[in-house]
PDB file as gemmi writes it, atoms N, CA and C in Angstrom:
CRYST1    1.000    1.000    1.000  90.00  90.00  90.00 P 1                      
ATOM      1  N   MET A   1     -24.244  53.886  26.066  1.00  0.00           N  
ATOM      2  CA  MET A   1     -24.893  52.610  25.873  1.00  0.00           C  
ATOM      3  C   MET A   1     -24.969  52.265  24.387  1.00  0.00           C  
ATOM      4  N   MET A   2     -25.297  53.251  23.574  1.00  0.00           N  
ATOM      5  CA  MET A   2     -25.408  53.037  22.135  1.00  0.00           C  
ATOM      6  C   MET A   2     -24.058  52.647  21.549  1.00  0.00           C  
ATOM      7  N   ARG A   3     -23.000  53.266  22.034  1.00  0.00           N  
ATOM      8  CA  ARG A   3     -21.646  52.973  21.550  1.00  0.00           C  
ATOM      9  C   ARG A   3     -21.255  51.535  21.904  1.00  0.00           C  
ATOM     10  N   ALA A   4     -21.594  51.093  23.084  1.00  0.00           N  
ATOM     11  CA  ALA A   4     -21.279  49.728  23.512  1.00  0.00           C  
ATOM     12  C   ALA A   4     -22.031  48.720  22.646  1.00  0.00           C  
ATOM     13  N   ASN A   5     -23.288  49.032  22.306  1.00  0.00           N  
ATOM     14  CA  ASN A   5     -24.058  48.134  21.440  1.00  0.00           C  
ATOM     15  C   ASN A   5     -23.432  48.020  20.052  1.00  0.00           C  
ATOM     16  N   ILE A   6     -22.984  49.137  19.523  1.00  0.00           N  
ATOM     17  CA  ILE A   6     -22.352  49.126  18.196  1.00  0.00           C  
ATOM     18  C   ILE A   6     -21.069  48.298  18.233  1.00  0.00           C  
ATOM     19  N   ILE A   7     -20.284  48.481  19.274  1.00  0.00           N  
ATOM     20  CA  ILE A   7     -19.044  47.707  19.415  1.00  0.00           C  
ATOM     21  C   ILE A   7     -19.363  46.220  19.523  1.00  0.00           C  
ATOM     22  N   LEU A   8     -20.389  45.880  20.288  1.00  0.00           N  
ATOM     23  CA  LEU A   8     -20.774  44.473  20.424  1.00  0.00           C  
ATOM     24  C   LEU A   8     -21.285  43.901  19.097  1.00  0.00           C  
ATOM     25  N   TYR A   9     -22.062  44.672  18.332  1.00  0.00           N  
ATOM     26  CA  TYR A   9     -22.541  44.203  17.033  1.00  0.00           C  
ATOM     27  C   TYR A   9     -21.381  43.978  16.064  1.00  0.00           C  
ATOM     28  N   VAL A  10     -20.447  44.900  16.055  1.00  0.00           N  
ATOM     29  CA  VAL A  10     -19.268  44.751  15.185  1.00  0.00           C  
ATOM     30  C   VAL A  10     -18.471  43.519  15.602  1.00  0.00           C  
ATOM     31  N   ALA A  11     -18.286  43.338  16.903  1.00  0.00           N  
ATOM     32  CA  ALA A  11     -17.567  42.158  17.394  1.00  0.00           C  
ATOM     33  C   ALA A  11     -18.323  40.887  17.018  1.00  0.00           C  
ATOM     34  N   LEU A  12     -19.652  40.914  17.140  1.00  0.00           N  
ATOM     35  CA  LEU A  12     -20.470  39.760  16.778  1.00  0.00           C  
ATOM     36  C   LEU A  12     -20.315  39.422  15.297  1.00  0.00           C  
ATOM     37  N   ILE A  13     -20.331  40.425  14.449  1.00  0.00           N  
ATOM     38  CA  ILE A  13     -20.179  40.205  13.007  1.00  0.00           C  
ATOM     39  C   ILE A  13     -18.797  39.642  12.697  1.00  0.00           C  
ATOM     40  N   LEU A  14     -17.764  40.176  13.334  1.00  0.00           N  
ATOM     41  CA  LEU A  14     -16.404  39.680  13.109  1.00  0.00           C  
ATOM     42  C   LEU A  14     -16.256  38.233  13.574  1.00  0.00           C  
ATOM     43  N   VAL A  15     -16.826  37.910  14.714  1.00  0.00           N  
ATOM     44  CA  VAL A  15     -16.752  36.538  15.224  1.00  0.00           C  
ATOM     45  C   VAL A  15     -17.534  35.600  14.305  1.00  0.00           C  
ATOM     46  N   ALA A  16     -18.720  36.038  13.865  1.00  0.00           N  
ATOM     47  CA  ALA A  16     -19.517  35.207  12.955  1.00  0.00           C  
ATOM     48  C   ALA A  16     -18.764  34.971  11.647  1.00  0.00           C  
ATOM     49  N   PHE A  17     -18.117  36.005  11.140  1.00  0.00           N  
ATOM     50  CA  PHE A  17     -17.317  35.856   9.924  1.00  0.00           C  
ATOM     51  C   PHE A  17     -16.169  34.873  10.154  1.00  0.00           C  
ATOM     52  N   GLY A  18     -15.547  34.957  11.307  1.00  0.00           N  
ATOM     53  CA  GLY A  18     -14.472  34.017  11.642  1.00  0.00           C  
ATOM     54  C   GLY A  18     -14.967  32.583  11.725  1.00  0.00           C  
ATOM     55  N   VAL A  19     -16.146  32.381  12.309  1.00  0.00           N  
ATOM     56  CA  VAL A  19     -16.722  31.034  12.416  1.00  0.00           C  
ATOM     57  C   VAL A  19     -17.023  30.479  11.026  1.00  0.00           C  
ATOM     58  N   VAL A  20     -17.637  31.292  10.177  1.00  0.00           N  
ATOM     59  CA  VAL A  20     -17.966  30.846   8.822  1.00  0.00           C  
ATOM     60  C   VAL A  20     -16.691  30.504   8.052  1.00  0.00           C  
ATOM     61  N   THR A  21     -15.689  31.346   8.176  1.00  0.00           N  
ATOM     62  CA  THR A  21     -14.421  31.101   7.482  1.00  0.00           C  
ATOM     63  C   THR A  21     -13.765  29.819   7.970  1.00  0.00           C  
ATOM     64  N   SER A  22     -13.738  29.615   9.271  1.00  0.00           N  
ATOM     65  CA  SER A  22     -13.093  28.408   9.800  1.00  0.00           C  
ATOM     66  C   SER A  22     -13.884  27.153   9.437  1.00  0.00           C  
ATOM     67  N   GLN A  23     -15.203  27.221   9.422  1.00  0.00           N  
ATOM     68  CA  GLN A  23     -16.010  26.066   9.009  1.00  0.00           C  
ATOM     69  C   GLN A  23     -15.770  25.731   7.538  1.00  0.00           C  
ATOM     70  N   HIS A  24     -15.694  26.767   6.718  1.00  0.00           N  
ATOM     71  CA  HIS A  24     -15.426  26.547   5.296  1.00  0.00           C  
ATOM     72  C   HIS A  24     -14.057  25.891   5.106  1.00  0.00           C  
ATOM     73  N   GLU A  25     -13.072  26.383   5.816  1.00  0.00           N  
ATOM     74  CA  GLU A  25     -11.717  25.818   5.726  1.00  0.00           C  
ATOM     75  C   GLU A  25     -11.701  24.370   6.215  1.00  0.00           C  
ATOM     76  N   ALA A  26     -12.431  24.089   7.296  1.00  0.00           N  
ATOM     77  CA  ALA A  26     -12.487  22.720   7.824  1.00  0.00           C  
ATOM     78  C   ALA A  26     -13.148  21.783   6.820  1.00  0.00           C  
ATOM     79  N   ARG A  27     -14.221  22.226   6.185  1.00  0.00           N  
ATOM     80  CA  ARG A  27     -14.887  21.391   5.176  1.00  0.00           C  
ATOM     81  C   ARG A  27     -13.971  21.150   3.982  1.00  0.00           C  
ATOM     82  N   LYS A  28     -13.270  22.190   3.580  1.00  0.00           N  
ATOM     83  CA  LYS A  28     -12.355  22.060   2.449  1.00  0.00           C  
ATOM     84  C   LYS A  28     -11.232  21.074   2.774  1.00  0.00           C  
ATOM     85  N   LEU A  29     -10.675  21.172   3.979  1.00  0.00           N  
ATOM     86  CA  LEU A  29      -9.605  20.261   4.385  1.00  0.00           C  
ATOM     87  C   LEU A  29     -10.114  18.828   4.538  1.00  0.00           C  
ATOM     88  N   HIS A  30     -11.324  18.670   5.042  1.00  0.00           N  
ATOM     89  CA  HIS A  30     -11.906  17.330   5.174  1.00  0.00           C  
ATOM     90  C   HIS A  30     -12.094  16.696   3.798  1.00  0.00           C  
ATOM     91  N   SER A  31     -12.589  17.473   2.859  1.00  0.00           N  
ATOM     92  CA  SER A  31     -12.777  16.981   1.495  1.00  0.00           C  
ATOM     93  C   SER A  31     -11.439  16.590   0.876  1.00  0.00           C  
ATOM     94  N   GLU A  32     -10.435  17.406   1.072  1.00  0.00           N  
ATOM     95  CA  GLU A  32      -9.093  17.110   0.557  1.00  0.00           C  
ATOM     96  C   GLU A  32      -8.527  15.855   1.214  1.00  0.00           C  
ATOM     97  N   GLY A  33      -8.766  15.687   2.499  1.00  0.00           N  
ATOM     98  CA  GLY A  33      -8.302  14.492   3.210  1.00  0.00           C  
ATOM     99  C   GLY A  33      -8.945  13.228   2.663  1.00  0.00           C  
ATOM    100  N   GLU A  34     -10.237  13.276   2.401  1.00  0.00           N  
ATOM    101  CA  GLU A  34     -10.922  12.115   1.824  1.00  0.00           C  
ATOM    102  C   GLU A  34     -10.396  11.804   0.427  1.00  0.00           C  
ATOM    103  N   ARG A  35     -10.135  12.844  -0.355  1.00  0.00           N  
ATOM    104  CA  ARG A  35      -9.589  12.636  -1.701  1.00  0.00           C  
ATOM    105  C   ARG A  35      -8.217  11.978  -1.621  1.00  0.00           C  
ATOM    106  N   LEU A  36      -7.389  12.443  -0.696  1.00  0.00           N  
ATOM    107  CA  LEU A  36      -6.050  11.876  -0.548  1.00  0.00           C  
ATOM    108  C   LEU A  36      -6.102  10.436  -0.042  1.00  0.00           C  
ATOM    109  N   GLN A  37      -7.067  10.116   0.799  1.00  0.00           N  
ATOM    110  CA  GLN A  37      -7.222   8.733   1.254  1.00  0.00           C  
ATOM    111  C   GLN A  37      -7.606   7.825   0.088  1.00  0.00           C  
ATOM    112  N   ALA A  38      -8.447   8.320  -0.807  1.00  0.00           N  
ATOM    113  CA  ALA A  38      -8.823   7.529  -1.986  1.00  0.00           C  
ATOM    114  C   ALA A  38      -7.614   7.309  -2.889  1.00  0.00           C  
ATOM    115  N   VAL A  39      -6.812   8.347  -3.061  1.00  0.00           N  
ATOM    116  CA  VAL A  39      -5.595   8.214  -3.872  1.00  0.00           C  
ATOM    117  C   VAL A  39      -4.636   7.225  -3.223  1.00  0.00           C  
ATOM    118  N   ALA A  40      -4.495   7.290  -1.902  1.00  0.00           N  
ATOM    119  CA  ALA A  40      -3.613   6.360  -1.191  1.00  0.00           C  
ATOM    120  C   ALA A  40      -4.092   4.922  -1.358  1.00  0.00           C  
ATOM    121  N   ALA A  41      -5.394   4.704  -1.333  1.00  0.00           N  
ATOM    122  CA  ALA A  41      -5.932   3.353  -1.530  1.00  0.00           C  
ATOM    123  C   ALA A  41      -5.623   2.852  -2.940  1.00  0.00           C  
ATOM    124  N   GLU A  42      -5.723   3.740  -3.921  1.00  0.00           N  
ATOM    125  CA  GLU A  42      -5.372   3.355  -5.296  1.00  0.00           C  
ATOM    126  C   GLU A  42      -3.897   2.993  -5.396  1.00  0.00           C  
ATOM    127  N   TYR A  43      -3.041   3.784  -4.747  1.00  0.00           N  
ATOM    128  CA  TYR A  43      -1.599   3.499  -4.776  1.00  0.00           C  
ATOM    129  C   TYR A  43      -1.285   2.173  -4.090  1.00  0.00           C  
ATOM    130  N   GLU A  44      -1.972   1.875  -2.998  1.00  0.00           N  
ATOM    131  CA  GLU A  44      -1.743   0.605  -2.301  1.00  0.00           C  
ATOM    132  C   GLU A  44      -2.148  -0.572  -3.178  1.00  0.00           C  
ATOM    133  N   ALA A  45      -3.257  -0.438  -3.893  1.00  0.00           N  
ATOM    134  CA  ALA A  45      -3.693  -1.512  -4.794  1.00  0.00           C  
ATOM    135  C   ALA A  45      -2.686  -1.697  -5.926  1.00  0.00           C  
ATOM    136  N   GLU A  46      -2.229  -0.589  -6.487  1.00  0.00           N  
ATOM    137  CA  GLU A  46      -1.231  -0.670  -7.562  1.00  0.00           C  
ATOM    138  C   GLU A  46       0.077  -1.265  -7.055  1.00  0.00           C  
ATOM    139  N   TYR A  47       0.471  -0.911  -5.838  1.00  0.00           N  
ATOM    140  CA  TYR A  47       1.696  -1.456  -5.250  1.00  0.00           C  
ATOM    141  C   TYR A  47       1.591  -2.971  -5.091  1.00  0.00           C  
ATOM    142  N   GLY A  48       0.444  -3.450  -4.646  1.00  0.00           N  
ATOM    143  CA  GLY A  48       0.235  -4.891  -4.518  1.00  0.00           C  
ATOM    144  C   GLY A  48       0.334  -5.591  -5.865  1.00  0.00           C  
ATOM    145  N   GLN A  49      -0.255  -4.990  -6.893  1.00  0.00           N  
ATOM    146  CA  GLN A  49      -0.180  -5.577  -8.227  1.00  0.00           C  
ATOM    147  C   GLN A  49       1.256  -5.587  -8.740  1.00  0.00           C  
ATOM    148  N   LEU A  50       1.992  -4.518  -8.475  1.00  0.00           N  
ATOM    149  CA  LEU A  50       3.386  -4.456  -8.917  1.00  0.00           C  
ATOM    150  C   LEU A  50       4.252  -5.477  -8.189  1.00  0.00           C  
ATOM    151  N   GLN A  51       3.961  -5.724  -6.915  1.00  0.00           N  
ATOM    152  CA  GLN A  51       4.714  -6.745  -6.184  1.00  0.00           C  
ATOM    153  C   GLN A  51       4.470  -8.125  -6.789  1.00  0.00           C  
ATOM    154  N   ILE A  52       3.225  -8.404  -7.148  1.00  0.00           N  
ATOM    155  CA  ILE A  52       2.912  -9.687  -7.784  1.00  0.00           C  
ATOM    156  C   ILE A  52       3.632  -9.793  -9.128  1.00  0.00           C  
ATOM    157  N   GLU A  53       3.599  -8.712  -9.898  1.00  0.00           N  
ATOM    158  CA  GLU A  53       4.270  -8.718 -11.201  1.00  0.00           C  
ATOM    159  C   GLU A  53       5.775  -8.898 -11.046  1.00  0.00           C  
ATOM    160  N   GLN A  54       6.360  -8.224 -10.072  1.00  0.00           N  
ATOM    161  CA  GLN A  54       7.796  -8.364  -9.835  1.00  0.00           C  
ATOM    162  C   GLN A  54       8.131  -9.802  -9.443  1.00  0.00           C  
ATOM    163  N   GLY A  55       7.307 -10.395  -8.611  1.00  0.00           N  
ATOM    164  CA  GLY A  55       7.534 -11.784  -8.224  1.00  0.00           C  
ATOM    165  C   GLY A  55       7.477 -12.719  -9.415  1.00  0.00           C  
ATOM    166  N   THR A  56       6.572 -12.422 -10.344  1.00  0.00           N  
ATOM    167  CA  THR A  56       6.457 -13.250 -11.545  1.00  0.00           C  
ATOM    168  C   THR A  56       7.690 -13.108 -12.433  1.00  0.00           C  
ATOM    169  N   TRP A  57       8.127 -11.873 -12.628  1.00  0.00           N  
ATOM    170  CA  TRP A  57       9.269 -11.634 -13.510  1.00  0.00           C  
ATOM    171  C   TRP A  57      10.587 -12.102 -12.900  1.00  0.00           C  
ATOM    172  N   ALA A  58      10.667 -12.163 -11.596  1.00  0.00           N  
ATOM    173  CA  ALA A  58      11.937 -12.468 -10.938  1.00  0.00           C  
ATOM    174  C   ALA A  58      12.100 -13.941 -10.571  1.00  0.00           C  
ATOM    175  N   THR A  59      11.153 -14.789 -10.925  1.00  0.00           N  
ATOM    176  CA  THR A  59      11.301 -16.201 -10.573  1.00  0.00           C  
ATOM    177  C   THR A  59      12.456 -16.815 -11.347  1.00  0.00           C  
ATOM    178  N   HIS A  60      13.078 -17.807 -10.735  1.00  0.00           N  
ATOM    179  CA  HIS A  60      14.237 -18.455 -11.344  1.00  0.00           C  
ATOM    180  C   HIS A  60      13.872 -19.070 -12.697  1.00  0.00           C  
ATOM    181  N   ALA A  61      12.708 -19.687 -12.768  1.00  0.00           N  
ATOM    182  CA  ALA A  61      12.285 -20.325 -14.016  1.00  0.00           C  
ATOM    183  C   ALA A  61      12.119 -19.295 -15.128  1.00  0.00           C  
ATOM    184  N   ARG A  62      11.557 -18.143 -14.796  1.00  0.00           N  
ATOM    185  CA  ARG A  62      11.355 -17.084 -15.792  1.00  0.00           C  
ATOM    186  C   ARG A  62      12.694 -16.555 -16.284  1.00  0.00           C  
ATOM    187  N   ILE A  63      13.637 -16.336 -15.379  1.00  0.00           N  
ATOM    188  CA  ILE A  63      14.957 -15.833 -15.763  1.00  0.00           C  
ATOM    189  C   ILE A  63      15.666 -16.857 -16.649  1.00  0.00           C  
ATOM    190  N   GLU A  64      15.571 -18.122 -16.281  1.00  0.00           N  
ATOM    191  CA  GLU A  64      16.211 -19.169 -17.081  1.00  0.00           C  
ATOM    192  C   GLU A  64      15.574 -19.263 -18.466  1.00  0.00           C  
ATOM    193  N   GLU A  65      14.262 -19.107 -18.524  1.00  0.00           N  
ATOM    194  CA  GLU A  65      13.568 -19.157 -19.815  1.00  0.00           C  
ATOM    195  C   GLU A  65      14.020 -18.024 -20.729  1.00  0.00           C  
ATOM    196  N   VAL A  66      14.093 -16.820 -20.199  1.00  0.00           N  
ATOM    197  CA  VAL A  66      14.528 -15.671 -20.995  1.00  0.00           C  
ATOM    198  C   VAL A  66      15.974 -15.858 -21.431  1.00  0.00           C  
ATOM    199  N   ALA A  67      16.821 -16.362 -20.536  1.00  0.00           N  
ATOM    200  CA  ALA A  67      18.233 -16.562 -20.871  1.00  0.00           C  
ATOM    201  C   ALA A  67      18.393 -17.573 -22.000  1.00  0.00           C  
ATOM    202  N   THR A  68      17.629 -18.644 -21.975  1.00  0.00           N  
ATOM    203  CA  THR A  68      17.795 -19.679 -23.002  1.00  0.00           C  
ATOM    204  C   THR A  68      17.089 -19.334 -24.303  1.00  0.00           C  
ATOM    205  N   THR A  69      15.899 -18.744 -24.241  1.00  0.00           N  
ATOM    206  CA  THR A  69      15.145 -18.489 -25.475  1.00  0.00           C  
ATOM    207  C   THR A  69      15.541 -17.178 -26.144  1.00  0.00           C  
ATOM    208  N   GLN A  70      15.552 -16.094 -25.405  1.00  0.00           N  
ATOM    209  CA  GLN A  70      15.807 -14.792 -26.017  1.00  0.00           C  
ATOM    210  C   GLN A  70      17.297 -14.495 -26.152  1.00  0.00           C  
ATOM    211  N   LEU A  71      18.077 -14.857 -25.149  1.00  0.00           N  
ATOM    212  CA  LEU A  71      19.503 -14.528 -25.165  1.00  0.00           C  
ATOM    213  C   LEU A  71      20.361 -15.672 -25.702  1.00  0.00           C  
ATOM    214  N   LYS A  72      19.735 -16.809 -25.963  1.00  0.00           N  
ATOM    215  CA  LYS A  72      20.429 -17.989 -26.495  1.00  0.00           C  
ATOM    216  C   LYS A  72      21.607 -18.413 -25.626  1.00  0.00           C  
ATOM    217  N   MET A  73      21.433 -18.344 -24.329  1.00  0.00           N  
ATOM    218  CA  MET A  73      22.484 -18.756 -23.394  1.00  0.00           C  
ATOM    219  C   MET A  73      22.325 -20.239 -23.079  1.00  0.00           C  
ATOM    220  N   GLU A  74      23.431 -20.869 -22.726  1.00  0.00           N  
ATOM    221  CA  GLU A  74      23.424 -22.280 -22.357  1.00  0.00           C  
ATOM    222  C   GLU A  74      24.153 -22.446 -21.035  1.00  0.00           C  
ATOM    223  N   VAL A  75      23.790 -23.488 -20.308  1.00  0.00           N  
ATOM    224  CA  VAL A  75      24.487 -23.801 -19.062  1.00  0.00           C  
ATOM    225  C   VAL A  75      25.853 -24.372 -19.439  1.00  0.00           C  
ATOM    226  N   PRO A  76      26.947 -23.839 -18.883  1.00  0.00           N  
ATOM    227  CA  PRO A  76      28.275 -24.348 -19.255  1.00  0.00           C  
ATOM    228  C   PRO A  76      28.513 -25.744 -18.683  1.00  0.00           C  
ATOM    229  N   THR A  77      29.328 -26.485 -19.377  1.00  0.00           N  
ATOM    230  CA  THR A  77      29.721 -27.804 -18.876  1.00  0.00           C  
ATOM    231  C   THR A  77      30.748 -27.601 -17.773  1.00  0.00           C  
ATOM    232  N   PRO A  78      30.932 -28.586 -16.904  1.00  0.00           N  
ATOM    233  CA  PRO A  78      31.946 -28.428 -15.852  1.00  0.00           C  
ATOM    234  C   PRO A  78      33.344 -28.157 -16.412  1.00  0.00           C  
ATOM    235  N   LYS A  79      33.622 -28.635 -17.612  1.00  0.00           N  
ATOM    236  CA  LYS A  79      34.934 -28.409 -18.225  1.00  0.00           C  
ATOM    237  C   LYS A  79      35.109 -26.938 -18.627  1.00  0.00           C  
ATOM    238  N   GLN A  80      34.007 -26.257 -18.929  1.00  0.00           N  
ATOM    239  CA  GLN A  80      34.065 -24.858 -19.354  1.00  0.00           C  
ATOM    240  C   GLN A  80      34.129 -23.885 -18.173  1.00  0.00           C  
ATOM    241  N   VAL A  81      33.864 -24.358 -16.983  1.00  0.00           N  
ATOM    242  CA  VAL A  81      33.828 -23.489 -15.800  1.00  0.00           C  
ATOM    243  C   VAL A  81      35.246 -23.272 -15.290  1.00  0.00           C  
ATOM    244  N   GLN A  82      35.603 -22.021 -15.038  1.00  0.00           N  
ATOM    245  CA  GLN A  82      36.910 -21.682 -14.473  1.00  0.00           C  
ATOM    246  C   GLN A  82      36.690 -20.942 -13.163  1.00  0.00           C  
ATOM    247  N   VAL A  83      37.395 -21.351 -12.132  1.00  0.00           N  
ATOM    248  CA  VAL A  83      37.315 -20.693 -10.835  1.00  0.00           C  
ATOM    249  C   VAL A  83      38.489 -19.738 -10.736  1.00  0.00           C  
ATOM    250  N   ILE A  84      38.217 -18.505 -10.439  1.00  0.00           N  
ATOM    251  CA  ILE A  84      39.260 -17.491 -10.315  1.00  0.00           C  
ATOM    252  C   ILE A  84      39.309 -17.052  -8.865  1.00  0.00           C  
ATOM    253  N   VAL A  85      40.476 -17.168  -8.249  1.00  0.00           N  
ATOM    254  CA  VAL A  85      40.659 -16.754  -6.865  1.00  0.00           C  
ATOM    255  C   VAL A  85      41.360 -15.410  -6.891  1.00  0.00           C  
ATOM    256  N   LEU A  86      40.744 -14.434  -6.283  1.00  0.00           N  
ATOM    257  CA  LEU A  86      41.327 -13.098  -6.257  1.00  0.00           C  
ATOM    258  C   LEU A  86      42.215 -12.951  -5.040  1.00  0.00           C  
ATOM    259  N   GLY A  87      43.392 -12.436  -5.261  1.00  0.00           N  
ATOM    260  CA  GLY A  87      44.296 -12.174  -4.153  1.00  0.00           C  
ATOM    261  C   GLY A  87      44.132 -10.752  -3.684  1.00  0.00           C  
ATOM    262  N   ARG A  88      44.946 -10.372  -2.738  1.00  0.00           N  
ATOM    263  CA  ARG A  88      44.905  -9.014  -2.204  1.00  0.00           C  
ATOM    264  C   ARG A  88      45.514  -8.063  -3.207  1.00  0.00           C  
ATOM    265  N   VAL A  89      44.845  -6.995  -3.504  1.00  0.00           N  
ATOM    266  CA  VAL A  89      45.321  -6.011  -4.465  1.00  0.00           C  
ATOM    267  C   VAL A  89      45.967  -4.872  -3.694  1.00  0.00           C  
ATOM    268  N   GLY A  90      47.114  -4.411  -4.174  1.00  0.00           N  
ATOM    269  CA  GLY A  90      47.767  -3.280  -3.522  1.00  0.00           C  
ATOM    270  C   GLY A  90      49.100  -3.669  -2.931  1.00  0.00           C  
ATOM    271  N   PRO A  91      49.785  -2.689  -2.327  1.00  0.00           N  
ATOM    272  CA  PRO A  91      51.121  -2.958  -1.759  1.00  0.00           C  
ATOM    273  C   PRO A  91      51.096  -3.834  -0.540  1.00  0.00           C  
TER     274      PRO A  91                                                      
END                                                                             
């Protein structure tokens, strides 16, 4: 009887240790999950801002402004435009 009690106490201690360990791991994983959700929310906000910025930089008016002011480009006259028709290359 005494031997059975000792075995049961040892089993109880091992199970209790397992429960404590698994609870600690679950809390740690939950905390990590919440942290990652916060990071994901920050990335989503930054992505939205970058999409707005890209839309601003890619507008036709903005491209034309940069081409004329910074690159000193001009719209060619119809006389300056040449149409090139490519034929089939190869044998």
